Amino acid sequence: MNCQIYQLPELETATSGTREALQAIIHTILFIRSPGPVAPHDVHCESFQMTYTRIATDNDNPLPSNAYSSSQSSRGPSSSSSSSHQTRHYNNHQQMTYHKSDLDRKVDDSIETFLRTLTPIGPELMAGNLAVSFFERRSKNKLFGLVNQEEKVVWEQWILRVVVNNTPRPMGEDEASVIERQRIQDTAEGMLKAVLLKVFELAGSETDHIPPVMYDFEISSAKRADDRDEVYSRVSNLPALINLGS
């Protein structure tokens, strides 16, 4: 099985908004790619002026729905032609229930692990590549069928370049400081919205590779040999273009 790889736009945020931004992106992907009908739950961000939809858990108050399918709800205009294909995969599964202690803990723990892998790329800048992978588990026989092993077959992966900017933001109440803080906020929100819009666009572009079976996901750090030089060059050449503070 070939793995479909989606490269998302780069995300640069201040330290204070990094975790919430990653939660918004990851939960949006998981909601769209849930292997069965799920209940939606809208989350209003604290660090950004925006709302995203995620899988409802027992501690949420989901909107009333009957076997609500993510394939019919969160793909946007570009995905209308693919929703019927996704629904065919989902019809054989009962509505899935995720417990907050499972889904949220897995996402939050993965984010913390990922943030510890960030590497310096310049003054006050840390960067890394986050990967959200979907896979199915298959049994594989070895030694003439005497040994049975389970293998993970990854069929889709989302790659996100993350840059965390630790530059202190201006705290004064003078006009220049207020304008700079607003610029920082607008830039961060613009980059986050660009990533989420790309998720909707790519999610509906191709669906033939999605297996008609239950599957799982994992979040990890994806490595690329040229990351350090590539981003350091961008920062060195354009120091004033994006200057997010903490």
mmCIF file of C-alpha atoms in Angstrom, residues 117-241:
data_model
loop_
_atom_site.group_PDB
_atom_site.id
_atom_site.type_symbol
_atom_site.label_atom_id
_atom_site.label_comp_id
_atom_site.label_asym_id
_atom_site.label_seq_id
_atom_site.Cartn_x
_atom_site.Cartn_y
_atom_site.Cartn_z
ATOM 1 C CA THR A 117 12.571 17.513 19.953
ATOM 2 C CA LEU A 118 12.682 21.071 18.587
ATOM 3 C CA THR A 119 16.133 22.269 17.578
ATOM 4 C CA PRO A 120 17.573 25.807 17.465
ATOM 5 C CA ILE A 121 17.613 27.403 13.996
ATOM 6 C CA GLY A 122 18.472 30.983 14.921
ATOM 7 C CA PRO A 123 18.217 33.595 17.678
ATOM 8 C CA GLU A 124 15.116 32.833 19.781
ATOM 9 C CA LEU A 125 13.886 30.314 17.177
ATOM 10 C CA MET A 126 13.215 26.577 17.553
ATOM 11 C CA ALA A 127 11.872 24.329 14.804
ATOM 12 C CA GLY A 128 10.808 20.792 13.973
ATOM 13 C CA ASN A 129 8.523 18.738 11.745
ATOM 14 C CA LEU A 130 5.369 17.215 13.206
ATOM 15 C CA ALA A 131 3.908 14.125 11.544
ATOM 16 C CA VAL A 132 0.351 12.798 11.995
ATOM 17 C CA SER A 133 0.215 9.284 10.559
ATOM 18 C CA PHE A 134 -2.750 6.978 9.983
ATOM 19 C CA PHE A 135 -2.152 3.241 9.815
ATOM 20 C CA GLU A 136 -3.908 -0.108 9.877
ATOM 21 C CA ARG A 137 -2.716 -3.191 11.693
ATOM 22 C CA ARG A 138 -2.133 -6.350 9.659
ATOM 23 C CA SER A 139 -1.114 -9.847 10.624
ATOM 24 C CA LYS A 140 1.990 -11.153 8.889
ATOM 25 C CA ASN A 141 3.120 -14.778 8.903
ATOM 26 C CA LYS A 142 6.823 -15.637 9.071
ATOM 27 C CA LEU A 143 8.887 -18.841 9.200
ATOM 28 C CA PHE A 144 6.508 -20.825 6.994
ATOM 29 C CA GLY A 145 3.509 -19.615 8.935
ATOM 30 C CA LEU A 146 4.834 -20.730 12.324
ATOM 31 C CA VAL A 147 5.221 -17.170 13.618
ATOM 32 C CA ASN A 148 2.495 -14.562 13.398
ATOM 33 C CA GLN A 149 3.447 -10.913 13.757
ATOM 34 C CA GLU A 150 1.444 -7.704 13.606
ATOM 35 C CA GLU A 151 2.727 -4.911 11.417
ATOM 36 C CA LYS A 152 1.649 -1.289 11.034
ATOM 37 C CA VAL A 153 0.886 -0.195 7.484
ATOM 38 C CA VAL A 154 0.897 3.597 7.204
ATOM 39 C CA TRP A 155 -1.410 4.794 4.422
ATOM 40 C CA GLU A 156 -1.494 8.555 5.079
ATOM 41 C CA GLN A 157 0.803 11.091 6.711
ATOM 42 C CA TRP A 158 0.442 14.825 7.367
ATOM 43 C CA ILE A 159 3.677 16.788 7.754
ATOM 44 C CA LEU A 160 3.724 20.186 9.453
ATOM 45 C CA ARG A 161 6.766 22.427 9.740
ATOM 46 C CA VAL A 162 6.618 24.189 13.134
ATOM 47 C CA VAL A 163 8.696 27.223 14.107
ATOM 48 C CA VAL A 164 8.445 28.459 17.698
ATOM 49 C CA ASN A 165 9.512 32.058 18.263
ATOM 50 C CA ASN A 166 10.658 32.933 21.789
ATOM 51 C CA THR A 167 11.277 36.627 21.059
ATOM 52 C CA PRO A 168 9.698 38.726 23.854
ATOM 53 C CA ARG A 169 6.763 40.752 22.611
ATOM 54 C CA PRO A 170 6.489 44.464 23.456
ATOM 55 C CA MET A 171 4.504 44.986 26.647
ATOM 56 C CA GLY A 172 4.139 48.771 26.653
ATOM 57 C CA GLU A 173 0.887 50.650 26.127
ATOM 58 C CA ASP A 174 2.356 53.148 23.677
ATOM 59 C CA GLU A 175 0.997 53.152 20.136
ATOM 60 C CA ALA A 176 4.032 51.409 18.635
ATOM 61 C CA SER A 177 3.829 48.510 21.123
ATOM 62 C CA VAL A 178 0.081 48.073 20.616
ATOM 63 C CA ILE A 179 0.495 48.005 16.838
ATOM 64 C CA GLU A 180 3.328 45.484 17.072
ATOM 65 C CA ARG A 181 1.367 43.168 19.357
ATOM 66 C CA GLN A 182 -1.585 43.291 16.962
ATOM 67 C CA ARG A 183 0.701 42.538 14.028
ATOM 68 C CA ILE A 184 2.136 39.561 15.858
ATOM 69 C CA GLN A 185 -1.361 38.262 16.666
ATOM 70 C CA ASP A 186 -2.661 38.765 13.115
ATOM 71 C CA THR A 187 0.365 37.020 11.608
ATOM 72 C CA ALA A 188 0.029 33.991 13.873
ATOM 73 C CA GLU A 189 -3.712 33.671 13.258
ATOM 74 C CA GLY A 190 -3.191 34.033 9.529
ATOM 75 C CA MET A 191 -0.656 31.210 9.444
ATOM 76 C CA LEU A 192 -2.857 28.933 11.574
ATOM 77 C CA LYS A 193 -5.908 29.565 9.386
ATOM 78 C CA ALA A 194 -3.812 28.868 6.274
ATOM 79 C CA VAL A 195 -2.829 25.484 7.683
ATOM 80 C CA LEU A 196 -6.418 24.558 8.571
ATOM 81 C CA LEU A 197 -7.722 25.616 5.152
ATOM 82 C CA LYS A 198 -5.042 23.458 3.522
ATOM 83 C CA VAL A 199 -6.145 20.522 5.673
ATOM 84 C CA PHE A 200 -9.716 20.856 4.369
ATOM 85 C CA GLU A 201 -8.482 21.183 0.793
ATOM 86 C CA LEU A 202 -6.173 18.163 0.889
ATOM 87 C CA ALA A 203 -8.520 15.935 2.892
ATOM 88 C CA GLY A 204 -11.117 16.013 0.130
ATOM 89 C CA SER A 205 -8.745 15.895 -2.833
ATOM 90 C CA GLU A 206 -8.059 12.149 -2.672
ATOM 91 C CA THR A 207 -9.830 9.425 -0.700
ATOM 92 C CA ASP A 208 -9.233 6.212 -2.661
ATOM 93 C CA HIS A 209 -6.285 5.314 -0.444
ATOM 94 C CA ILE A 210 -8.373 5.231 2.754
ATOM 95 C CA PRO A 211 -8.835 1.576 3.814
ATOM 96 C CA PRO A 212 -12.360 0.209 4.474
ATOM 97 C CA VAL A 213 -11.290 -1.075 7.905
ATOM 98 C CA MET A 214 -10.722 0.348 11.363
ATOM 99 C CA TYR A 215 -7.403 2.144 11.724
ATOM 100 C CA ASP A 216 -5.358 4.093 14.237
ATOM 101 C CA PHE A 217 -3.109 7.158 14.323
ATOM 102 C CA GLU A 218 0.190 8.249 15.819
ATOM 103 C CA ILE A 219 1.912 11.592 16.207
ATOM 104 C CA SER A 220 5.672 11.829 15.889
ATOM 105 C CA SER A 221 8.572 14.037 14.895
ATOM 106 C CA ALA A 222 9.547 13.799 11.231
ATOM 107 C CA LYS A 223 13.166 14.493 10.374
ATOM 108 C CA ARG A 224 14.541 16.142 7.261
ATOM 109 C CA ALA A 225 18.259 16.584 6.641
ATOM 110 C CA ASP A 226 17.981 20.092 5.211
ATOM 111 C CA ASP A 227 15.603 21.601 7.769
ATOM 112 C CA ARG A 228 18.190 23.531 9.741
ATOM 113 C CA ASP A 229 19.876 25.183 6.765
ATOM 114 C CA GLU A 230 16.571 25.876 4.986
ATOM 115 C CA VAL A 231 14.877 27.733 7.843
ATOM 116 C CA TYR A 232 18.020 29.450 9.083
ATOM 117 C CA SER A 233 18.499 30.874 5.599
ATOM 118 C CA ARG A 234 14.880 32.106 5.580
ATOM 119 C CA VAL A 235 15.278 33.801 8.948
ATOM 120 C CA SER A 236 18.635 35.362 8.059
ATOM 121 C CA ASN A 237 17.374 36.831 4.817
ATOM 122 C CA LEU A 238 13.972 37.996 6.090
ATOM 123 C CA PRO A 239 14.468 38.963 9.750
ATOM 124 C CA ALA A 240 11.576 41.448 9.899
ATOM 125 C CA LEU A 241 8.933 39.548 7.942
#
